[in-house]
């Protein structure tokens, strides 16, 4: 650039501007309207990869535009407004993309004709890349956090359920042993009693025959025997023994199912085996496991309807029932001093669903907490007592794994109702996750 100067002041001003031009970290250049570069500062040479100003002068800036269309807007804007501020642009220099902001002013002659454009370009490529790195890192971090939370909840879940599973399996095992010999003794007893009945019949027919005999001694003995039979209700005993034996049989069957179900608690984290079950059966099993939680403060009322068999992963549904019944018991326990509470368990069938409602008359849930109870780690229980996972796990099992519904309804001071709705046919993913 060559400029004339009239006085010392102009001279120092010029020096100032020249210094600024040369030393600026931003690119400063002058060009014609068609983009031909007339002069450029050191930062500009560096950006475009040149050593000397002569090498770039005469070249068009538009050659470096990644998108040539941008220039149309740029020119129009300058023509109309005389300047442009922070125009975002991508330049491609030696196969590298640079994101820049360009501010420019129109330089006009005395007649007002646009003769040159003076521009300042700020290279923000690195700035954006840095930001992007931080952004990526933030995204990665929050993803990792979510994963960790999920993992933690699975871990706690596994631990917790392994605990309950072991307990249940232990109890099942303990019961299984004595049950084994009681049942086998019962079978033997049944055979013995059948023998006795047979023997009794022989005796009776013998007595019948003898009663025709006229011997007074025999007659006396027979009268005594008949007297004994009436006094001790022998024929009633005979009849009732058969009934008692068949009732026992039924009792054994029931204990065996309960034990089977108890064992299923310990299978929770292994294979997800889908089984045909009557939902009402699970309730009885779960009540046995949960008994310690409710026995002091609550009565259980059952209203179990006629249900079709449903396809479920038994261990998982047991877990849901247990979580909800234990929650109800704990809620009632929290106000135990006042009165014993009631946990009502209701089941009924709809067209494609089996429905179970667990209704307690505990303290209820604060309306502003109702939306949070299914969140992982949400608990109002004292430290060490609740993990806040029970309902989260239950929701996952019912809604995600069994494609059912888990609903809550609560009134402060009145109580809480949980509704479990399970499709009769298994619709969930075989893997469950
Ligand atoms: N029947 C209920 N009555 C009142 N509040 C309930 C009831 N069921 C659940 N809640 C509330 O929901 C919260 C979350 O329940 P959730 O079962 O998920 O966790 P928790 O019982 O606190 O802990 P965890 O089950 O892991 O031992 C409870 O802390 C409690 O505040
Ligand atoms: Mg709970």
Short mmCIF file of C-alpha atoms and ligand atoms in Angstrom, two decimals:
data_model
loop_
_atom_site.label_atom_id
_atom_site.label_comp_id
_atom_site.label_asym_id
_atom_site.label_seq_id
_atom_site.Cartn_x
_atom_site.Cartn_y
_atom_site.Cartn_z
CA UNK A 1 0.00 0.00 0.00
CA UNK A 2 1.23 3.48 -0.69
CA UNK A 3 -0.26 6.48 1.04
CA UNK A 4 0.65 10.15 1.09
CA UNK A 5 0.77 12.01 4.34
CA UNK A 6 0.52 15.76 4.93
CA UNK A 7 1.73 16.15 8.48
CA UNK A 8 3.36 14.42 11.44
CA UNK A 9 0.01 13.53 13.06
CA UNK A 10 -1.18 11.80 9.91
CA UNK A 11 2.13 10.03 9.79
CA UNK A 12 1.84 8.59 13.31
CA UNK A 13 -1.80 7.62 12.70
CA UNK A 14 -0.80 5.79 9.59
CA UNK A 15 1.95 3.97 11.46
CA UNK A 16 -0.52 2.97 14.12
CA UNK A 17 -2.93 1.53 11.56
CA UNK A 18 -0.15 -0.16 9.67
CA UNK A 19 1.14 -1.81 12.83
CA UNK A 20 -2.36 -2.96 13.69
CA UNK A 21 -2.79 -4.27 10.13
CA UNK A 22 0.46 -6.19 10.21
CA UNK A 23 0.37 -7.56 13.71
CA UNK A 24 -3.31 -8.38 13.99
CA UNK A 25 -4.02 -12.02 14.77
CA UNK A 26 -7.05 -11.72 12.55
CA UNK A 27 -6.78 -11.74 8.78
CA UNK A 28 -7.16 -8.27 7.25
CA UNK A 29 -7.30 -7.83 3.49
CA UNK A 30 -8.57 -5.53 0.78
CA UNK A 31 -10.22 -6.86 -2.33
CA UNK A 32 -12.24 -5.79 -5.34
CA UNK A 33 -15.92 -6.51 -5.49
CA UNK A 34 -15.14 -9.56 -7.68
CA UNK A 35 -12.98 -10.97 -4.89
CA UNK A 36 -9.52 -10.17 -6.31
CA UNK A 37 -7.18 -9.64 -3.40
CA UNK A 38 -5.31 -6.31 -3.45
CA UNK A 39 -3.43 -6.52 -0.17
CA UNK A 40 -3.34 -8.80 2.85
CA UNK A 41 -1.60 -8.87 6.25
CA UNK A 42 0.79 -11.43 7.73
CA UNK A 43 -1.99 -13.44 9.45
CA UNK A 44 -3.71 -13.67 6.05
CA UNK A 45 -0.58 -14.99 4.36
CA UNK A 46 -0.26 -17.62 7.06
CA UNK A 47 -3.91 -18.67 6.77
CA UNK A 48 -3.70 -19.11 3.00
CA UNK A 49 -0.27 -20.68 3.21
CA UNK A 50 1.85 -18.08 1.40
CA UNK A 51 5.24 -16.55 2.22
CA UNK A 52 5.01 -13.22 0.41
CA UNK A 53 2.17 -10.84 -0.33
CA UNK A 54 2.98 -10.91 -4.08
CA UNK A 55 2.11 -14.60 -4.23
CA UNK A 56 -1.50 -14.01 -3.31
CA UNK A 57 -2.25 -10.62 -4.78
CA UNK A 58 -4.42 -10.95 -7.86
CA UNK A 59 -5.91 -14.25 -6.71
CA UNK A 60 -9.62 -14.36 -5.98
CA UNK A 61 -10.84 -15.05 -2.49
CA UNK A 62 -13.85 -16.81 -4.03
CA UNK A 63 -11.54 -19.64 -5.14
CA UNK A 64 -11.26 -20.52 -1.48
CA UNK A 65 -15.01 -20.50 -0.78
CA UNK A 66 -16.25 -24.02 -0.09
CA UNK A 67 -19.68 -22.91 -1.19
CA UNK A 68 -19.47 -20.29 -3.94
CA UNK A 69 -23.13 -19.36 -3.41
CA UNK A 70 -22.13 -17.70 -0.15
CA UNK A 71 -20.43 -14.96 -2.12
CA UNK A 72 -23.72 -13.83 -3.71
CA UNK A 73 -25.24 -13.12 -0.34
CA UNK A 74 -22.01 -11.50 0.89
CA UNK A 75 -21.81 -9.12 -2.11
CA UNK A 76 -25.50 -8.25 -2.08
CA UNK A 77 -25.35 -7.47 1.60
CA UNK A 78 -22.34 -5.17 1.19
CA UNK A 79 -23.86 -3.41 -1.82
CA UNK A 80 -27.08 -2.77 0.03
CA UNK A 81 -25.86 -2.02 3.54
CA UNK A 82 -22.28 -0.91 3.02
CA UNK A 83 -21.01 -3.53 5.46
CA UNK A 84 -21.45 -7.03 6.83
CA UNK A 85 -20.80 -8.34 10.32
CA UNK A 86 -19.61 -11.82 11.32
CA UNK A 87 -20.60 -13.52 8.10
CA UNK A 88 -20.10 -17.25 8.69
CA UNK A 89 -18.09 -18.90 5.97
CA UNK A 90 -16.20 -22.10 5.27
CA UNK A 91 -12.94 -21.71 3.35
CA UNK A 92 -11.08 -24.62 1.85
CA UNK A 93 -7.34 -24.03 1.90
CA UNK A 94 -4.97 -26.80 0.80
CA UNK A 95 -7.73 -29.38 1.38
CA UNK A 96 -8.34 -28.19 4.91
CA UNK A 97 -11.63 -26.64 5.91
CA UNK A 98 -11.52 -23.46 7.96
CA UNK A 99 -14.55 -22.04 9.63
CA UNK A 100 -14.29 -18.26 9.68
CA UNK A 101 -16.28 -15.16 10.49
CA UNK A 102 -15.85 -12.32 8.01
CA UNK A 103 -16.69 -8.69 8.71
CA UNK A 104 -16.33 -6.28 5.83
CA UNK A 105 -16.94 -2.67 4.84
CA UNK A 106 -17.46 -1.14 1.44
CA UNK A 107 -14.81 1.47 0.62
CA UNK A 108 -16.23 4.13 -1.69
CA UNK A 109 -14.70 6.96 -3.75
CA UNK A 110 -15.87 10.57 -3.57
CA UNK A 111 -18.64 9.93 -6.08
CA UNK A 112 -19.96 7.16 -3.83
CA UNK A 113 -18.84 4.39 -6.12
CA UNK A 114 -17.79 1.14 -4.43
CA UNK A 115 -14.10 0.69 -5.20
CA UNK A 116 -12.83 -1.81 -2.69
CA UNK A 117 -13.89 -4.06 0.18
CA UNK A 118 -11.95 -4.01 3.43
CA UNK A 119 -12.35 -7.24 5.39
CA UNK A 120 -11.41 -8.77 8.70
CA UNK A 121 -11.58 -12.55 8.93
CA UNK A 122 -11.55 -14.35 12.24
CA UNK A 123 -10.56 -18.00 12.07
CA UNK A 124 -12.77 -19.85 14.57
CA UNK A 125 -11.98 -23.40 13.40
CA UNK A 126 -10.01 -24.37 16.47
CA UNK A 127 -12.40 -22.63 18.76
CA UNK A 128 -15.27 -24.67 17.29
CA UNK A 129 -13.25 -27.87 17.39
CA UNK A 130 -12.42 -27.27 21.04
CA UNK A 131 -16.08 -26.62 21.73
CA UNK A 132 -16.97 -29.77 19.84
CA UNK A 133 -14.50 -31.81 21.84
CA UNK A 134 -16.01 -30.48 25.04
CA UNK A 135 -19.49 -31.13 23.69
CA UNK A 136 -18.60 -34.68 22.64
CA UNK A 137 -17.01 -35.23 26.02
CA UNK A 138 -20.10 -33.97 27.79
CA UNK A 139 -22.30 -36.25 25.73
CA UNK A 140 -19.97 -39.18 26.37
CA UNK A 141 -19.85 -38.43 30.05
CA UNK A 142 -23.58 -38.22 30.46
CA UNK A 143 -24.01 -41.42 28.46
CA UNK A 144 -21.46 -43.12 30.68
CA UNK A 145 -23.28 -41.79 33.72
CA UNK A 146 -26.59 -43.20 32.51
CA UNK A 147 -24.96 -46.53 31.78
CA UNK A 148 -23.36 -46.58 35.20
CA UNK A 149 -26.64 -45.80 36.89
CA UNK A 150 -28.33 -48.58 34.97
CA UNK A 151 -25.51 -50.96 35.77
CA UNK A 152 -25.60 -49.99 39.42
CA UNK A 153 -29.33 -50.57 39.55
CA UNK A 154 -28.87 -53.96 37.92
CA UNK A 155 -26.14 -54.80 40.38
CA UNK A 156 -28.16 -53.80 43.41
CA UNK A 157 -31.14 -55.60 41.90
CA UNK A 158 -29.10 -58.73 41.39
CA UNK A 159 -27.70 -58.58 44.89
CA UNK A 160 -31.05 -57.90 46.47
CA UNK A 161 -32.82 -60.60 44.54
CA UNK A 162 -29.99 -63.05 45.03
CA UNK A 163 -30.50 -62.45 48.77
CA UNK A 164 -34.22 -63.06 48.65
CA UNK A 165 -33.71 -65.92 46.22
CA UNK A 166 -31.24 -67.63 48.51
CA UNK A 167 -33.55 -67.14 51.45
CA UNK A 168 -36.53 -68.54 49.60
CA UNK A 169 -34.55 -71.42 48.17
CA UNK A 170 -33.19 -72.13 51.64
CA UNK A 171 -36.67 -72.17 53.14
CA UNK A 172 -37.91 -74.37 50.31
CA UNK A 173 -35.06 -76.77 50.88
CA UNK A 174 -35.69 -76.92 54.64
CA UNK A 175 -39.36 -77.67 54.11
CA UNK A 176 -38.67 -80.13 51.34
CA UNK A 177 -36.82 -82.56 53.59
CA UNK A 178 -39.41 -83.18 56.31
CA UNK A 179 -42.12 -82.96 53.70
CA UNK A 180 -40.43 -85.83 51.91
CA UNK A 181 -40.71 -88.26 54.80
CA UNK A 182 -44.13 -87.02 55.95
CA UNK A 183 -45.42 -87.69 52.48
CA UNK A 184 -43.85 -91.12 52.24
CA UNK A 185 -45.15 -92.05 55.72
CA UNK A 186 -48.55 -90.85 54.65
CA UNK A 187 -48.51 -93.19 51.66
CA UNK A 188 -47.56 -96.12 53.90
CA UNK A 189 -50.21 -95.14 56.43
CA UNK A 190 -52.83 -95.11 53.67
CA UNK A 191 -51.87 -98.66 52.71
CA UNK A 192 -51.95 -99.82 56.37
CA UNK A 193 -55.33 -98.25 56.96
CA UNK A 194 -56.69 -99.94 53.82
CA UNK A 195 -55.43 -103.22 55.28
CA UNK A 196 -57.18 -102.45 58.55
CA UNK A 197 -60.45 -101.73 56.77
CA UNK A 198 -60.13 -105.05 55.02
CA UNK A 199 -59.42 -106.83 58.31
CA UNK A 200 -62.34 -105.05 59.98
CA UNK A 201 -64.68 -106.24 57.24
CA UNK A 202 -63.61 -109.85 57.80
CA UNK A 203 -64.14 -109.46 61.52
CA UNK A 204 -67.58 -107.90 60.99
CA UNK A 205 -68.79 -110.69 58.72
CA UNK A 206 -67.45 -113.22 61.23
CA UNK A 207 -69.35 -111.48 64.04
CA UNK A 208 -72.46 -111.50 61.87
CA UNK A 209 -72.21 -115.23 61.45
CA UNK A 210 -71.49 -115.81 65.15
CA UNK A 211 -74.53 -113.70 66.19
CA UNK A 212 -76.70 -116.58 64.95
CA UNK A 213 -75.08 -118.85 67.49
CA UNK A 214 -77.11 -119.40 70.68
CA UNK A 215 -74.13 -119.61 73.08
CA UNK A 216 -74.78 -117.10 75.91
CA UNK A 217 -71.02 -116.36 76.27
CA UNK A 218 -70.74 -115.57 72.61
CA UNK A 219 -73.90 -113.43 72.69
CA UNK A 220 -72.50 -111.44 75.62
CA UNK A 221 -69.21 -110.83 73.84
CA UNK A 222 -70.96 -109.74 70.63
CA UNK A 223 -73.21 -107.29 72.51
CA UNK A 224 -70.08 -105.79 74.10
CA UNK A 225 -68.43 -105.37 70.73
CA UNK A 226 -71.51 -103.70 69.20
CA UNK A 227 -71.83 -101.49 72.25
CA UNK A 228 -68.20 -100.42 71.82
CA UNK A 229 -68.78 -99.69 68.12
CA UNK A 230 -71.68 -97.33 68.87
CA UNK A 231 -70.00 -95.69 71.86
CA UNK A 232 -66.89 -94.91 69.89
CA UNK A 233 -68.58 -94.04 66.59
CA UNK A 234 -66.52 -96.60 64.73
CA UNK A 235 -68.51 -96.35 61.50
CA UNK A 236 -68.13 -92.55 61.50
CA UNK A 237 -64.41 -92.94 62.12
CA UNK A 238 -64.17 -95.33 59.21
CA UNK A 239 -65.90 -92.89 56.91
CA UNK A 240 -64.01 -89.81 58.16
CA UNK A 241 -60.61 -91.48 57.96
CA UNK A 242 -61.02 -91.76 54.21
CA UNK A 243 -61.93 -88.08 53.94
CA UNK A 244 -59.04 -86.98 56.14
CA UNK A 245 -56.63 -88.97 54.06
CA UNK A 246 -57.77 -87.39 50.83
CA UNK A 247 -57.68 -83.90 52.40
CA UNK A 248 -54.09 -84.53 53.46
CA UNK A 249 -53.35 -85.48 49.88
CA UNK A 250 -54.62 -82.09 48.73
CA UNK A 251 -52.57 -80.33 51.42
CA UNK A 252 -49.43 -82.04 50.21
CA UNK A 253 -50.11 -80.99 46.61
CA UNK A 254 -50.46 -77.40 47.75
CA UNK A 255 -47.27 -77.42 49.77
CA UNK A 256 -45.44 -78.87 46.80
CA UNK A 257 -46.63 -76.07 44.49
CA UNK A 258 -45.64 -73.48 47.07
CA UNK A 259 -42.19 -74.99 47.33
CA UNK A 260 -41.86 -75.05 43.55
CA UNK A 261 -42.78 -71.38 43.47
CA UNK A 262 -40.38 -70.56 46.28
CA UNK A 263 -37.62 -72.21 44.34
CA UNK A 264 -38.47 -70.01 41.40
CA UNK A 265 -37.39 -66.98 43.47
CA UNK A 266 -33.85 -68.23 43.29
CA UNK A 267 -33.95 -68.59 39.53
CA UNK A 268 -34.59 -64.90 38.94
CA UNK A 269 -31.36 -64.00 37.24
CA UNK A 270 -30.88 -67.17 35.30
CA UNK A 271 -32.88 -68.25 32.28
CA UNK A 272 -36.12 -66.43 31.65
CA UNK A 273 -38.35 -69.44 31.35
CA UNK A 274 -41.88 -68.63 30.32
CA UNK A 275 -44.42 -70.76 32.17
CA UNK A 276 -48.16 -71.25 32.23
CA UNK A 277 -49.39 -70.25 35.67
CA UNK A 278 -52.44 -69.29 37.62
CA UNK A 279 -51.74 -65.85 39.02
CA UNK A 280 -53.61 -66.60 42.25
CA UNK A 281 -51.05 -69.28 43.07
CA UNK A 282 -48.23 -66.72 43.03
CA UNK A 283 -50.06 -64.58 45.56
CA UNK A 284 -50.11 -67.35 48.14
CA UNK A 285 -46.40 -68.01 47.67
CA UNK A 286 -45.48 -64.35 47.90
CA UNK A 287 -47.54 -63.89 51.05
CA UNK A 288 -45.52 -66.62 52.73
CA UNK A 289 -42.25 -64.88 51.83
CA UNK A 290 -43.58 -61.43 52.82
CA UNK A 291 -45.22 -62.60 56.03
CA UNK A 292 -42.58 -61.19 58.34
CA UNK A 293 -43.19 -57.71 56.93
CA UNK A 294 -46.93 -57.63 57.41
CA UNK A 295 -47.76 -59.94 60.28
CA UNK A 296 -47.46 -57.33 63.06
CA UNK A 297 -49.41 -54.47 61.54
CA UNK A 298 -51.66 -55.66 58.77
CA UNK A 299 -54.38 -58.14 57.91
CA UNK A 300 -54.47 -59.64 54.45
CA UNK A 301 -57.81 -59.79 52.71
CA UNK A 302 -57.98 -61.82 49.54
CA UNK A 303 -60.62 -61.63 46.86
CA UNK A 304 -59.25 -63.91 44.18
CA UNK A 305 -61.35 -64.33 41.07
CA UNK A 306 -61.47 -67.13 38.57
CA UNK A 307 -58.43 -66.70 36.36
CA UNK A 308 -57.23 -68.31 33.16
CA UNK A 309 -53.65 -69.58 33.06
CA UNK A 310 -51.26 -66.88 31.92
CA UNK A 311 -47.82 -67.00 30.34
CA UNK A 312 -45.24 -65.37 32.55
CA UNK A 313 -41.74 -65.57 33.90
CA UNK A 314 -42.77 -66.75 37.34
CA UNK A 315 -39.71 -65.56 39.27
CA UNK A 316 -40.09 -62.05 37.90
CA UNK A 317 -43.79 -61.71 38.64
CA UNK A 318 -43.19 -63.09 42.14
CA UNK A 319 -40.63 -60.34 42.59
CA UNK A 320 -43.12 -57.65 41.55
CA UNK A 321 -45.78 -58.97 43.92
CA UNK A 322 -43.25 -59.13 46.71
CA UNK A 323 -42.04 -55.56 46.13
CA UNK A 324 -45.56 -54.15 46.12
CA UNK A 325 -46.84 -56.17 49.08
CA UNK A 326 -43.73 -55.33 51.12
CA UNK A 327 -44.15 -51.63 50.23
CA UNK A 328 -47.78 -51.76 51.39
CA UNK A 329 -46.76 -53.49 54.61
CA UNK A 330 -43.99 -50.97 55.23
CA UNK A 331 -46.37 -48.07 54.57
CA UNK A 332 -48.85 -49.49 57.08
CA UNK A 333 -46.06 -50.28 59.56
CA UNK A 334 -45.01 -46.62 59.49
CA UNK A 335 -48.25 -45.77 61.31
CA UNK A 336 -48.58 -49.04 63.20
CA UNK A 337 -49.12 -47.41 66.62
CA UNK A 338 -52.49 -46.10 65.45
CA UNK A 339 -54.18 -49.27 64.27
CA UNK A 340 -53.68 -52.47 62.34
CA UNK A 341 -54.05 -51.90 58.64
CA UNK A 342 -55.48 -53.93 55.82
CA UNK A 343 -53.82 -55.06 52.61
CA UNK A 344 -56.45 -56.17 50.19
CA UNK A 345 -55.49 -58.30 47.22
CA UNK A 346 -57.94 -58.51 44.39
CA UNK A 347 -57.69 -60.49 41.17
CA UNK A 348 -59.96 -60.72 38.17
CA UNK A 349 -59.76 -61.46 34.48
CA UNK A 350 -60.56 -59.30 31.49
CA UNK A 351 -60.67 -60.35 27.84
CA UNK A 352 -56.91 -60.56 27.22
CA UNK A 353 -55.59 -59.59 30.62
CA UNK A 354 -55.36 -60.72 34.18
CA UNK A 355 -55.58 -57.91 36.68
CA UNK A 356 -54.32 -57.78 40.23
CA UNK A 357 -54.90 -54.89 42.60
CA UNK A 358 -53.01 -54.46 45.85
CA UNK A 359 -54.83 -51.98 48.02
CA UNK A 360 -53.53 -50.69 51.34
CA UNK A 361 -55.02 -48.26 53.80
CA UNK A 362 -51.62 -46.83 54.73
CA UNK A 363 -50.59 -43.16 54.76
CA UNK A 364 -50.72 -42.72 50.96
CA UNK A 365 -48.19 -40.92 48.75
CA UNK A 366 -47.63 -37.15 48.53
CA UNK A 367 -49.08 -35.96 45.17
CA UNK A 368 -45.77 -34.36 44.16
CA UNK A 369 -43.93 -37.64 44.80
CA UNK A 370 -46.41 -39.82 42.93
CA UNK A 371 -44.70 -39.12 39.60
CA UNK A 372 -41.32 -40.15 40.96
CA UNK A 373 -41.96 -43.46 42.69
CA UNK A 374 -41.03 -45.52 39.63
CA UNK A 375 -37.71 -43.68 39.22
CA UNK A 376 -34.61 -45.63 40.16
CA UNK A 377 -33.31 -44.77 43.62
CA UNK A 378 -36.38 -42.76 44.59
CA UNK A 379 -37.08 -43.61 48.22
CA UNK A 380 -38.58 -41.87 51.22
CA UNK A 381 -37.34 -44.56 53.53
CA UNK A 382 -34.51 -44.01 55.98
CA UNK A 383 -30.99 -44.79 54.87
CA UNK A 384 -30.20 -48.46 54.77
CA UNK A 385 -33.88 -49.39 54.68
CA UNK A 386 -34.85 -48.70 51.10
CA UNK A 387 -32.82 -48.67 47.92
CA UNK A 388 -35.63 -47.07 45.95
CA UNK A 389 -35.39 -49.79 43.34
CA UNK A 390 -38.35 -52.00 44.17
CA UNK A 391 -40.85 -50.17 41.99
CA UNK A 392 -38.37 -49.37 39.26
CA UNK A 393 -37.57 -53.05 38.85
CA UNK A 394 -41.27 -53.93 39.06
CA UNK A 395 -42.10 -51.43 36.34
CA UNK A 396 -39.41 -52.88 34.10
CA UNK A 397 -40.70 -56.40 34.65
CA UNK A 398 -44.38 -55.64 34.05
CA UNK A 399 -44.17 -52.96 31.36
CA UNK A 400 -41.01 -53.83 29.41
CA UNK A 401 -40.62 -57.55 29.93
CA UNK A 402 -44.29 -58.64 30.03
CA UNK A 403 -45.81 -55.80 27.98
CA UNK A 404 -48.35 -55.16 30.69
CA UNK A 405 -49.24 -52.12 32.78
CA UNK A 406 -48.34 -51.03 36.29
CA UNK A 407 -50.50 -48.22 37.64
CA UNK A 408 -50.66 -46.40 40.94
CA UNK A 409 -53.42 -44.44 42.59
CA UNK A 410 -52.96 -42.86 45.97
CA UNK A 411 -54.79 -40.56 48.33
CA UNK A 412 -52.97 -38.93 51.21
CA UNK A 413 -54.29 -40.24 54.50
CA UNK A 414 -56.44 -42.86 52.80
CA UNK A 415 -54.11 -45.35 51.14
CA UNK A 416 -52.58 -46.56 47.95
CA UNK A 417 -53.64 -48.91 45.18
CA UNK A 418 -51.26 -50.58 42.76
CA UNK A 419 -52.78 -52.20 39.68
CA UNK A 420 -50.91 -54.86 37.75
CA UNK A 421 -52.25 -55.76 34.32
CA UNK A 422 -50.65 -58.70 32.51
CA UNK A 423 -51.51 -60.01 29.04
CA UNK A 424 -52.68 -63.61 29.15
CA UNK A 425 -50.39 -64.49 26.23
CA UNK A 426 -46.74 -63.64 26.69
CA UNK A 427 -45.89 -60.71 24.42
CA UNK A 428 -42.51 -59.72 25.80
CA UNK A 429 -39.08 -60.13 24.37
CA UNK A 430 -37.65 -63.60 25.04
CA UNK A 431 -34.45 -62.03 26.26
CA UNK A 432 -36.24 -59.40 28.24
CA UNK A 433 -33.70 -56.68 27.63
N1 LIG B 1 -47.98 -48.60 49.29
C1 LIG B 1 -47.28 -47.48 49.44
N2 LIG B 1 -47.70 -46.50 50.31
C2 LIG B 1 -46.99 -45.37 50.46
N3 LIG B 1 -45.84 -45.08 49.80
C3 LIG B 1 -45.37 -45.98 48.93
C4 LIG B 1 -46.06 -47.22 48.70
N4 LIG B 1 -45.35 -47.91 47.77
C5 LIG B 1 -44.29 -47.15 47.46
N5 LIG B 1 -44.29 -46.00 48.15
C6 LIG B 1 -43.32 -44.90 48.02
O1 LIG B 1 -42.53 -45.11 46.87
C7 LIG B 1 -41.14 -45.13 47.20
C8 LIG B 1 -40.39 -46.03 46.26
O2 LIG B 1 -40.76 -47.39 46.47
P1 LIG B 1 -39.73 -48.51 46.07
O3 LIG B 1 -40.31 -49.82 46.39
O4 LIG B 1 -39.28 -48.28 44.67
O5 LIG B 1 -38.47 -48.21 46.98
P2 LIG B 1 -38.33 -48.42 48.55
O6 LIG B 1 -39.43 -49.26 49.06
O7 LIG B 1 -38.15 -47.08 49.17
O8 LIG B 1 -36.96 -49.21 48.62
P3 LIG B 1 -36.75 -50.77 48.19
O9 LIG B 1 -38.01 -51.29 47.65
O10 LIG B 1 -35.67 -50.71 47.16
O11 LIG B 1 -36.34 -51.43 49.43
C9 LIG B 1 -41.10 -45.54 48.66
O12 LIG B 1 -39.94 -45.08 49.31
C10 LIG B 1 -42.36 -44.85 49.19
O13 LIG B 1 -42.13 -43.50 49.48
MG1 LIG B 2 -39.97 -51.10 48.11
#
